[in-house]
mmCIF file of C-alpha atoms in Angstrom:
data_model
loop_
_atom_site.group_PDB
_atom_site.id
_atom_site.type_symbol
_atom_site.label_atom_id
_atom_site.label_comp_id
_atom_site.label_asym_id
_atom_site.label_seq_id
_atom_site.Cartn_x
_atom_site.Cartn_y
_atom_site.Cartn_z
ATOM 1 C CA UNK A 254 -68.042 18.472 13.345
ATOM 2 C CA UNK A 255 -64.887 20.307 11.956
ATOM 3 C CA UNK A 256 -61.455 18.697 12.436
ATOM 4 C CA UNK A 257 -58.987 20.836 13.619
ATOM 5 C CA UNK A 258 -56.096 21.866 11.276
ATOM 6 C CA UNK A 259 -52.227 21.818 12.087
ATOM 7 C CA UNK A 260 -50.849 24.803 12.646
ATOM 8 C CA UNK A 261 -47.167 26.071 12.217
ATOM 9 C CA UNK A 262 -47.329 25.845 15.912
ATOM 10 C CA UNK A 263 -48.199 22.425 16.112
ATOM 11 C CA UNK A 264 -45.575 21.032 13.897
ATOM 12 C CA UNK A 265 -42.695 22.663 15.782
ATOM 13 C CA UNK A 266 -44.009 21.525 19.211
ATOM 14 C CA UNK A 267 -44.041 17.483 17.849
ATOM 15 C CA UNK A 268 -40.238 18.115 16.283
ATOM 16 C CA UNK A 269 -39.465 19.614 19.873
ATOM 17 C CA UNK A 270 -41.593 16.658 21.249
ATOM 18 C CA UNK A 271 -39.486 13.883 19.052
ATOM 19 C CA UNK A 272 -35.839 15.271 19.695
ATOM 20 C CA UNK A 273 -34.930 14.084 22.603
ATOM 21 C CA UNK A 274 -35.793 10.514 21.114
ATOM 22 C CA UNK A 275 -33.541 11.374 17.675
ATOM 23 C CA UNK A 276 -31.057 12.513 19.845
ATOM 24 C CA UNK A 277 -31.317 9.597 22.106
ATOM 25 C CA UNK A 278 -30.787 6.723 18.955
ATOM 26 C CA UNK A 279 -28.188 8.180 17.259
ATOM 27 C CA UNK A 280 -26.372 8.431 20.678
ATOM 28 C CA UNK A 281 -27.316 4.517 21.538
ATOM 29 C CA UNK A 282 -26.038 3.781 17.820
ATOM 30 C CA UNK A 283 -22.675 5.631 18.456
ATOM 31 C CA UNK A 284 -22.347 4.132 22.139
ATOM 32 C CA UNK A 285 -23.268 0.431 20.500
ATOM 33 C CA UNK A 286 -20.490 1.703 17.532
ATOM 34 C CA UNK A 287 -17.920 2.462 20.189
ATOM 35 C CA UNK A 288 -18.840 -0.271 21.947
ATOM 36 C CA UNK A 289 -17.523 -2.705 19.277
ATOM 37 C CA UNK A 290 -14.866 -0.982 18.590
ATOM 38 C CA UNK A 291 -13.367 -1.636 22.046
ATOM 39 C CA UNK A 292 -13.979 -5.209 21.662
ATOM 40 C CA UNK A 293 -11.744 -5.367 18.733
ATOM 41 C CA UNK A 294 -7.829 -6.052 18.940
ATOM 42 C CA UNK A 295 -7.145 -3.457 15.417
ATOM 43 C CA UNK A 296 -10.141 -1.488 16.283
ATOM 44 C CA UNK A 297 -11.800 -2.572 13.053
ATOM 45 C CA UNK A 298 -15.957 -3.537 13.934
ATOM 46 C CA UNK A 299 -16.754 -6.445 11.521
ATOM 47 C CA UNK A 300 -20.721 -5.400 10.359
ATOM 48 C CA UNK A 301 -23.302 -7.997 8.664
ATOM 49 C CA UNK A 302 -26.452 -7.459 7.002
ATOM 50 C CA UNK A 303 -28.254 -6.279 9.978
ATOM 51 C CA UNK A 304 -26.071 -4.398 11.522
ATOM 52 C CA UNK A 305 -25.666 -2.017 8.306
ATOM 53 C CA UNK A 306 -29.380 -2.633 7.829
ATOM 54 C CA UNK A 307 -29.604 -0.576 11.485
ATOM 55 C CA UNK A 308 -26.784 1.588 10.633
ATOM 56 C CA UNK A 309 -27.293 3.204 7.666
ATOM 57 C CA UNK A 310 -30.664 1.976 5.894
ATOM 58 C CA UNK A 311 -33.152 2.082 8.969
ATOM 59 C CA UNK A 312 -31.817 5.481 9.863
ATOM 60 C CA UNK A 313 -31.659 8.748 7.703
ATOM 61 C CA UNK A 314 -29.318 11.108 7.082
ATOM 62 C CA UNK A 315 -27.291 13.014 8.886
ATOM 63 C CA UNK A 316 -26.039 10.551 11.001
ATOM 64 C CA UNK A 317 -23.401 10.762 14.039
ATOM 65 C CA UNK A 318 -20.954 8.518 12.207
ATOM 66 C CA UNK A 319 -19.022 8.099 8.757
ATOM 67 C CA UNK A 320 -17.977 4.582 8.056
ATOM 68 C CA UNK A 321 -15.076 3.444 6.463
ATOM 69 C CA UNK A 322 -16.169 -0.084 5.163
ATOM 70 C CA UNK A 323 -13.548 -2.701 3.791
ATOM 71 C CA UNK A 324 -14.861 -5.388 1.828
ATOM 72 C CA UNK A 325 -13.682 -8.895 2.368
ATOM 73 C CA UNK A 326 -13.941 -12.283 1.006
ATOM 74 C CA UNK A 327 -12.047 -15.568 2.971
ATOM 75 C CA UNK A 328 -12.103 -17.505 0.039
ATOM 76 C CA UNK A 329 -10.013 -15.391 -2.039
ATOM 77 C CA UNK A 330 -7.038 -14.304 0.335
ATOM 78 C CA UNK A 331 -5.046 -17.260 -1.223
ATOM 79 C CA UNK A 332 -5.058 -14.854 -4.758
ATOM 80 C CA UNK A 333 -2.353 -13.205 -4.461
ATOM 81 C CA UNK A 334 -2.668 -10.774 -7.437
ATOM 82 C CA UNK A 335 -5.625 -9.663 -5.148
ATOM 83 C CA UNK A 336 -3.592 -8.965 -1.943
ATOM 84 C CA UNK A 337 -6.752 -9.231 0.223
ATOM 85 C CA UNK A 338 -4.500 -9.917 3.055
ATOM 86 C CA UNK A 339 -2.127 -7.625 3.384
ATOM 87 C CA UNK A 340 -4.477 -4.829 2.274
ATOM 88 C CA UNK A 341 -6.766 -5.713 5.568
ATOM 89 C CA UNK A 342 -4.281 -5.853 7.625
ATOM 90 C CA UNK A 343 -2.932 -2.526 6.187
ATOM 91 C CA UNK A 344 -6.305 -1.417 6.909
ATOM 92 C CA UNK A 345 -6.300 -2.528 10.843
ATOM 93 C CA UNK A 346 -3.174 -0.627 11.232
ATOM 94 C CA UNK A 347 -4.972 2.453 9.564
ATOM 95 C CA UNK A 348 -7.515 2.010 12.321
ATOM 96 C CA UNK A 349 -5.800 1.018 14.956
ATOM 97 C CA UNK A 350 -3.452 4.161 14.355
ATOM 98 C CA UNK A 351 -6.431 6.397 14.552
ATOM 99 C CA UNK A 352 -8.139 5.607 17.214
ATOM 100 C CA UNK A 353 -4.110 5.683 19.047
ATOM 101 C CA UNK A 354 -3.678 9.618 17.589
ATOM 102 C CA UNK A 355 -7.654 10.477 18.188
ATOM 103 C CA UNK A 356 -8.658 9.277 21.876
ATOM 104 C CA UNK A 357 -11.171 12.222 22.185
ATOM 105 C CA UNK A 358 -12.285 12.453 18.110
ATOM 106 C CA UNK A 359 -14.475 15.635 16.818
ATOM 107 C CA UNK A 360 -18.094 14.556 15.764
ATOM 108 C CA UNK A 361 -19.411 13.369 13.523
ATOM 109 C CA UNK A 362 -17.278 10.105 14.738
ATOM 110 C CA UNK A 363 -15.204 7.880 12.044
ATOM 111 C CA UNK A 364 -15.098 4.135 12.051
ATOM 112 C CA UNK A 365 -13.328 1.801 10.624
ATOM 113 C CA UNK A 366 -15.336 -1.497 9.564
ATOM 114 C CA UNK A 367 -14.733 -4.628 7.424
ATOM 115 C CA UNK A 368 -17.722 -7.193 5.938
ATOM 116 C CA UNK A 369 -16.728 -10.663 4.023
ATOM 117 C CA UNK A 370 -19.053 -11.623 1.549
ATOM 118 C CA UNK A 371 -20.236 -14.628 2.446
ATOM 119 C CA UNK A 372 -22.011 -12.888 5.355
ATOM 120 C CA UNK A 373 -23.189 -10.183 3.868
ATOM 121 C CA UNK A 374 -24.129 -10.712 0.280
ATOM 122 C CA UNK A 375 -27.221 -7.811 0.690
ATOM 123 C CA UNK A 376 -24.717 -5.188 1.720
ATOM 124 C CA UNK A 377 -22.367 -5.878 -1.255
ATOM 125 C CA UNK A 378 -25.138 -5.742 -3.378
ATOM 126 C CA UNK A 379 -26.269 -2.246 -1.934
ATOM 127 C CA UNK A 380 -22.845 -0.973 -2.926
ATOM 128 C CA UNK A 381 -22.590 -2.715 -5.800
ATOM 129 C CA UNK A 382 -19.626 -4.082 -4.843
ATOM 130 C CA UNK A 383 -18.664 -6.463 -7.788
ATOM 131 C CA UNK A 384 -14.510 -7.013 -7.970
ATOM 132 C CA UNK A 385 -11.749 -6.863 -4.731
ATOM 133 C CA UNK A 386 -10.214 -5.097 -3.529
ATOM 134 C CA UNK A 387 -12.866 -2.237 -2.407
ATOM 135 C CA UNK A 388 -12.730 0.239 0.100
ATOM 136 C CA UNK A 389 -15.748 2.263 0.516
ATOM 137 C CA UNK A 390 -16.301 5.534 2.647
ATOM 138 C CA UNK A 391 -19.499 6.243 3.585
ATOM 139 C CA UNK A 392 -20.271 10.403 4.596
ATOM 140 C CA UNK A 393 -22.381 10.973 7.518
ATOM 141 C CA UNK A 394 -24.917 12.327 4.938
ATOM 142 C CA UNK A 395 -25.249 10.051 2.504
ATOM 143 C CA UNK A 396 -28.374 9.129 1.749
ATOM 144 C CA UNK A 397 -28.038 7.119 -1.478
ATOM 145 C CA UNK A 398 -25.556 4.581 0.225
ATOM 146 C CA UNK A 399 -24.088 3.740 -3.724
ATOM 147 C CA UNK A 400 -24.114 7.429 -5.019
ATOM 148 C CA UNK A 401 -23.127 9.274 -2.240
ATOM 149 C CA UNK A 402 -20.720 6.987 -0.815
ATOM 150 C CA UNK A 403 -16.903 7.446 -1.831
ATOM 151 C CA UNK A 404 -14.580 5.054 -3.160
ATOM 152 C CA UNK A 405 -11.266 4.337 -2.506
ATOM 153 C CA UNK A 406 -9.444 3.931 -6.076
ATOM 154 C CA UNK A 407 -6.273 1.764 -6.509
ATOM 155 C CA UNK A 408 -4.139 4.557 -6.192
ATOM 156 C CA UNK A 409 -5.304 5.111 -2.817
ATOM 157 C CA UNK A 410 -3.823 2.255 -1.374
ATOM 158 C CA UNK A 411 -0.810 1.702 -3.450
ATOM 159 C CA UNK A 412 1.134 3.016 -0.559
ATOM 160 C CA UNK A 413 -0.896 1.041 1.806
ATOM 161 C CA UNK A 414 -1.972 2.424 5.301
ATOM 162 C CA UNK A 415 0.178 5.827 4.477
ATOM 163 C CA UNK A 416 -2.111 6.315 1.308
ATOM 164 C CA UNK A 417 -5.075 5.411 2.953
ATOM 165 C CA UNK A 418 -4.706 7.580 5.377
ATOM 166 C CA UNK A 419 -4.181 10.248 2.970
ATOM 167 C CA UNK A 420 -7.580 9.539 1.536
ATOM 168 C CA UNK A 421 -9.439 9.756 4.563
ATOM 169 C CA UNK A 422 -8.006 13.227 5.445
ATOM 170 C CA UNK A 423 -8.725 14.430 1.910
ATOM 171 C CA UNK A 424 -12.455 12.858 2.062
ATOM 172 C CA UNK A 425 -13.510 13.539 6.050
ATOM 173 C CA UNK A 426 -11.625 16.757 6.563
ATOM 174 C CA UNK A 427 -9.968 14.429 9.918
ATOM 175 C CA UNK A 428 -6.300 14.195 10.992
ATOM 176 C CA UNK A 429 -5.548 10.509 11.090
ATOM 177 C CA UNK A 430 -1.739 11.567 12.028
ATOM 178 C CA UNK A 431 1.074 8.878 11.918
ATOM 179 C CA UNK A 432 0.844 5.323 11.485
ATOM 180 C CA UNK A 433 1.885 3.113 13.777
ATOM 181 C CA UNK A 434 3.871 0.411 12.450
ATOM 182 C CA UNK A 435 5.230 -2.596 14.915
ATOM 183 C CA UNK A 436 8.468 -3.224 15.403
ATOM 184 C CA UNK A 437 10.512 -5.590 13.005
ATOM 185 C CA UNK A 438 12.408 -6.932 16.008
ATOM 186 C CA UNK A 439 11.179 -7.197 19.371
ATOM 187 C CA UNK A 440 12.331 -6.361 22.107
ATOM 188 C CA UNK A 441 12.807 -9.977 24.054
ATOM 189 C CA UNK A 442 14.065 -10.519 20.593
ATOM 190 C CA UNK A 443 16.877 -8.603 20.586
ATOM 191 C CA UNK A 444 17.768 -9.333 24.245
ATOM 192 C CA UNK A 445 18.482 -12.570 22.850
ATOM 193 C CA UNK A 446 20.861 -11.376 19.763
ATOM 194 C CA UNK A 447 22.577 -9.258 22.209
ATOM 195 C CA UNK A 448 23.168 -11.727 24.258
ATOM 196 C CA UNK A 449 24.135 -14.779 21.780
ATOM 197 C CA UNK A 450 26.343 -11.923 20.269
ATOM 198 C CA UNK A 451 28.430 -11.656 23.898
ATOM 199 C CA UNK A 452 29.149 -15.118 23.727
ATOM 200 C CA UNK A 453 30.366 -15.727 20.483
ATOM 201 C CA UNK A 454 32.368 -12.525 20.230
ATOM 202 C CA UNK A 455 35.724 -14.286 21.634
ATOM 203 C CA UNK A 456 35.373 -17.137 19.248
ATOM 204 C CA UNK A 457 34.945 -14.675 16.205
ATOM 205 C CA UNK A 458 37.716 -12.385 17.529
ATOM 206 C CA UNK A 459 40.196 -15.057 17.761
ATOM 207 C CA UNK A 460 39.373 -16.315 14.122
ATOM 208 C CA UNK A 461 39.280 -12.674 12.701
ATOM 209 C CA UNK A 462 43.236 -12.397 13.911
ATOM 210 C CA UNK A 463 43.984 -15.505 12.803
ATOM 211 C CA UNK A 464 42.522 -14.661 9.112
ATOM 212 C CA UNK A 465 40.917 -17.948 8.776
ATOM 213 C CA UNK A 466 37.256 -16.531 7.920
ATOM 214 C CA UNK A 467 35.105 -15.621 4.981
ATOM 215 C CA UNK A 468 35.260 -12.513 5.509
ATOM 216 C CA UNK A 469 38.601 -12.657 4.097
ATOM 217 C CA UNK A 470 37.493 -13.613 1.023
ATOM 218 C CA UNK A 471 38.102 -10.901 -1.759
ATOM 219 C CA UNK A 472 35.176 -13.320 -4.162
ATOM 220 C CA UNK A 473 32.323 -13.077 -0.767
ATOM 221 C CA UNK A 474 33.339 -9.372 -0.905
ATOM 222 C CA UNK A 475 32.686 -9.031 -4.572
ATOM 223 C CA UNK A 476 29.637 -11.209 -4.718
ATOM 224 C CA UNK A 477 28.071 -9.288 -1.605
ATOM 225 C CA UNK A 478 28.665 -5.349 -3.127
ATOM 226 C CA UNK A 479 27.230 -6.554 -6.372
ATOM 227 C CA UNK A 480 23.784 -7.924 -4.360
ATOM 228 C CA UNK A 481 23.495 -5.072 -2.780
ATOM 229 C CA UNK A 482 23.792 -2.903 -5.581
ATOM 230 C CA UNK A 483 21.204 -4.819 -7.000
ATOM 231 C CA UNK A 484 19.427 -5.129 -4.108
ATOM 232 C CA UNK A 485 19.169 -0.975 -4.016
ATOM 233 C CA UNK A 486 18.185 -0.123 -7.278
ATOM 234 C CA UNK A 487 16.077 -2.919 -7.751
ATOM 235 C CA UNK A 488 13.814 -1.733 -5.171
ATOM 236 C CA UNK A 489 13.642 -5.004 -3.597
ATOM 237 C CA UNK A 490 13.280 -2.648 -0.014
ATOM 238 C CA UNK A 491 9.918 -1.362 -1.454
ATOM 239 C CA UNK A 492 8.868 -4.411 -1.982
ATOM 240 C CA UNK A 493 9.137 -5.908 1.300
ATOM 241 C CA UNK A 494 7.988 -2.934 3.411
ATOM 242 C CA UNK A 495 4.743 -2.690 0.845
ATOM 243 C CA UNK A 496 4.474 -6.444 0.219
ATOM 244 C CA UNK A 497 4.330 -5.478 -3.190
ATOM 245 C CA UNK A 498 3.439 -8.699 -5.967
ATOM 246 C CA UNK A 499 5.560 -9.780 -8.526
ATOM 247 C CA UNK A 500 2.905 -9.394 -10.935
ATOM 248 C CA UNK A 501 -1.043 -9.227 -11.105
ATOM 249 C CA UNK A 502 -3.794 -10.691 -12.971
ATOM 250 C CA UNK A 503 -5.156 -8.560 -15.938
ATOM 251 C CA UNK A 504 -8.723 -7.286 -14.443
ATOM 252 C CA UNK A 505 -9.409 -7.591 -18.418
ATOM 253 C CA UNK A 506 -8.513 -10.965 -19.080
ATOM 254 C CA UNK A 507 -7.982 -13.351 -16.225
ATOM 255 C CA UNK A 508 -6.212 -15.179 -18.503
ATOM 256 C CA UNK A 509 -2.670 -13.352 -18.664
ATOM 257 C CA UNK A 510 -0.182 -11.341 -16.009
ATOM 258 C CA UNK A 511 0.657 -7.913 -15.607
ATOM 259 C CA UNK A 512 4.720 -7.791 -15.236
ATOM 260 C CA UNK A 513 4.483 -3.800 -15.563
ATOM 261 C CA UNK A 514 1.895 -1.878 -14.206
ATOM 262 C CA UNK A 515 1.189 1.586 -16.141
ATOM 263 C CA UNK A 516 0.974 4.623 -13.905
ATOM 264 C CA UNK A 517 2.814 5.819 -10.731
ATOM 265 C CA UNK A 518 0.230 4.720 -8.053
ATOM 266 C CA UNK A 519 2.079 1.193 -7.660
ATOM 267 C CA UNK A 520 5.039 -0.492 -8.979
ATOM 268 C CA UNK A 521 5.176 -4.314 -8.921
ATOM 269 C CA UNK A 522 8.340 -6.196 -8.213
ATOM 270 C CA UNK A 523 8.916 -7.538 -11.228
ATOM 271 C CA UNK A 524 9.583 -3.689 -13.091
ATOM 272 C CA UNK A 525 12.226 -3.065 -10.513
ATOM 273 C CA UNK A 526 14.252 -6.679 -10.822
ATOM 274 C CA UNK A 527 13.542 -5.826 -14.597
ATOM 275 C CA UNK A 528 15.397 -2.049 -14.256
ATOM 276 C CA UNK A 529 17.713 -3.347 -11.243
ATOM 277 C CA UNK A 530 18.983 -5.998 -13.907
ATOM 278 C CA UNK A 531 19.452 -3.255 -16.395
ATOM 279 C CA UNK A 532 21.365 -0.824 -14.079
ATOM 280 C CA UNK A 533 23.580 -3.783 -12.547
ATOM 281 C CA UNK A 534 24.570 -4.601 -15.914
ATOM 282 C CA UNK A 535 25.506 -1.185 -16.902
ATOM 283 C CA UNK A 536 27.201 -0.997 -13.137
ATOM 284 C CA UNK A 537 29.790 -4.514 -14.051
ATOM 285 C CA UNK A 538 30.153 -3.274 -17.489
ATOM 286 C CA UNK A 539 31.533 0.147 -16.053
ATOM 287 C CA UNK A 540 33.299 -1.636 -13.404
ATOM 288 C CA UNK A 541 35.065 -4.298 -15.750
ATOM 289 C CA UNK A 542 36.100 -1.891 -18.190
ATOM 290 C CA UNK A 543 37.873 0.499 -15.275
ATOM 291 C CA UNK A 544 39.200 -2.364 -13.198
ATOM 292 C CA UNK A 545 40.392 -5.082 -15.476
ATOM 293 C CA UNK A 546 39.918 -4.090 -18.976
ATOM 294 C CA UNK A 547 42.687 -1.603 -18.233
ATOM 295 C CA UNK A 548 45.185 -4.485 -17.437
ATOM 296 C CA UNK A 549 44.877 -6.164 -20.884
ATOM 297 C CA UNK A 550 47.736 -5.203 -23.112
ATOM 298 C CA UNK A 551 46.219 -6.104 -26.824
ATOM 299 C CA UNK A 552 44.736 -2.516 -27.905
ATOM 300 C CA UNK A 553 42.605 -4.194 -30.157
ATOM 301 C CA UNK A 554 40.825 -6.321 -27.425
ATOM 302 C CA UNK A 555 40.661 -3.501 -25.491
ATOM 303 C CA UNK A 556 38.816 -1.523 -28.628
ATOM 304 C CA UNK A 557 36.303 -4.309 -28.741
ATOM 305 C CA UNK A 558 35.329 -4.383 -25.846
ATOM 306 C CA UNK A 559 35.276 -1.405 -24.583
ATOM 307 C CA UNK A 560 32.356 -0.643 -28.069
ATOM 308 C CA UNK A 561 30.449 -3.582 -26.622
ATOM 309 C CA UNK A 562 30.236 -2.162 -23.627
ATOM 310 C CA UNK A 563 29.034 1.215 -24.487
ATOM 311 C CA UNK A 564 26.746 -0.527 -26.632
ATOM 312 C CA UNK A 565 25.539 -2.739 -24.512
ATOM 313 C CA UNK A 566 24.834 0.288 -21.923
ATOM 314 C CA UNK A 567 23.456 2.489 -24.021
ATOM 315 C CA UNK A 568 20.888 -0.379 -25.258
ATOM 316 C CA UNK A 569 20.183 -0.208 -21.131
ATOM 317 C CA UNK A 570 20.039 3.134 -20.195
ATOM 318 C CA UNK A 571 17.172 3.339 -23.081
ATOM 319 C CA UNK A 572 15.326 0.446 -22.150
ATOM 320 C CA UNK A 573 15.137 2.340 -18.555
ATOM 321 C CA UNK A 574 14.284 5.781 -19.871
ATOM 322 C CA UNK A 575 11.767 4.280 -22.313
ATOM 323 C CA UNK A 576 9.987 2.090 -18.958
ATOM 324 C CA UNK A 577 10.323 5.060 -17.375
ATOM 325 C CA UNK A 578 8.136 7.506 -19.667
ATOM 326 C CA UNK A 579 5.459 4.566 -20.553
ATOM 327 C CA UNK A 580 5.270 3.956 -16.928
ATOM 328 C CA UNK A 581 4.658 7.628 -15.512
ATOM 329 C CA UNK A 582 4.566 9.901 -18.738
ATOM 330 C CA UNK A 583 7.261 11.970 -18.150
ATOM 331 C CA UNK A 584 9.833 12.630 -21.016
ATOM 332 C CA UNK A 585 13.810 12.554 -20.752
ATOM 333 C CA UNK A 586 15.358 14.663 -23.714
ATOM 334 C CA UNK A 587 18.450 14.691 -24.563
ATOM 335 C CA UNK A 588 20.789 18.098 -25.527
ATOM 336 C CA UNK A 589 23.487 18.065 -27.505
ATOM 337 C CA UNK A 590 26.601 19.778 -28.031
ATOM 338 C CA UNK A 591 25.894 23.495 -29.714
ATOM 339 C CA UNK A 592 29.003 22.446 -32.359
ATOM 340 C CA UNK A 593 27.248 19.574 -32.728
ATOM 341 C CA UNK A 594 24.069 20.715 -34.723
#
């Protein structure tokens, strides 16, 4: 008896026969996606083994979705050279901001999802995820999860959520839009200043007039424009709105610290206290020599000094123009005088 072959014919009517049930997974996936997502606070769906398992290795390419994965571990957020901590929650706000400027997002849909190692040791090994920090995007149609996937380099995120977002509008073609930061003060918060303000403005009035404050103080004065001089070119402001280290541990040896990190991705707060210390030097030098050197009657003191301060800043101002070009490559040159050569 002859068995019938399959025909052209045949082969379109299953695919027409199985599309409704494609059609009707990848929607369940996205609805059980979405699904978590509402249950979270940041937005942020924390995946396991299985649930990538279901995800992205039980179904093919192209999917509905891209996933933005962040990798976690609990047992190292107390490294700080790592900044586990403040990258995640960097990376809720990214989310969280998102979802905010995308209620209605264009398909395929983008979420945002974190997995700590101890729960999902298989997944880090499908990635290959082998050192922290590591932010992963995975493309609706990737089919080699490792190869195809995208990873976020350091640069990325030097600039935290801002830089991240950059990334994912450079990788996914999507508007992320602005970041949503809180507020530093709230607003019960400063209901309260105000208020403690009212009461003790006689009390400060009254001792203002009568000139027996601090504030009259010419040393407080002094002591309080040089910290914030320091305080503004030491980039001391950077560091607390990017809760930027100190220093870091060398990936290369775990055995020293990184005070200076080469390249302009990310600048650690030890190179600007170095350069702030520089310039504030160079800034009381200047300020000595115009202000009280000028009062001194003995021209020969006055020589002295005034060549160890020029030396002295000069020695400075090329220390900070040498940090400078090793840090981001760029060259100062200097031009003289045409008489000159």
């Amino acid at each position: 008896m002859a068995t019938p072959r399959s025909t052209p014919l045949s082969l379109l009517l299953l695919l027409v026969s199985l599309l409704p049930l494609l059609t009707t997974a990848s929607d369940d996936l996205v609805s059980d996606l979405l699904t978590l997502q509402s249950q979270s606070p940041s937005g942020v769906i924390h995946l396991t083994d299985p649930l990538i398992s279901r995800l992205l290795t039980s179904y093919p390419p192209p999917r509905p979705f891209s996933l933005l994965l962040f990798f976690d571990a609990q047992q190292l957020h107390d490294k700080s050279e790592l900044r586990l901590k403040p990258l995640k929650s960097e990376f809720s706000l990214l989310a969280s901001s998102f979802i905010q400027n995308n209620p209605n997002p264009n398909k395929p849909h983008l979420f945002f999802c974190d997995l700590e190692f101890r729960e999902s040791q298989q997944s880090f090994a499908l990635f290959a995820v082998n050192s922290l920090p590591h932010i992963r995007l995975v493309p609706s149609t990737a089919l080699d999860l490792k190869a195809d996937s995208i990873q976020m380099e350091a640069g990325d995120f030097s600039r935290l959520a801002e830089s991240m977002a950059e990334f994912v509008e450079s990788k996914t073609q999507l508007t992320v839009g602005p970041i949503h930061r809180p507020p530093v003060v709230s607003k019960k918060q400063v209901i309260v200043m105000v208020a403690g303000l009212l009461v003790l403005m006689p009390f400060v009035i009254k001792r203002v007039v009568a000139g027996g404050t601090l504030l009259h103080d010419p040393n407080l004065w002094l002591a309080g424009a040089v910290f914030i001089y320091f305080f503004s070119v030491s980039g001391a402001m950077h560091n607390i709105i990017r809760h930027m280290p100190m220093f870091m541990v060398d990936r290369d040896d775990p055995s020293k610290l990184v005070f200076f990190y080469q390249g302009s991705g990310m600048q650690l707060g030890a190179e600007g206290f170095a350069v702030g210390f520089l310039y504030t030097v160079v800034g009381l030098l200047l300020a000595y020599v115009t202000h009280v050197l000028v009062r001194v009657r003995d021209v020969k003191v006055q020589r002295v000094v005034m060549v160890f301060a020029l030396v002295v800043s000069f020695w400075a101002v090329k220390k900070v123009v040498f940090l400078d070009n090793w840090k981001t490559g760029y060259g100062i040159h200097m031009y003289w005088p045409s008489s000159w050569q």
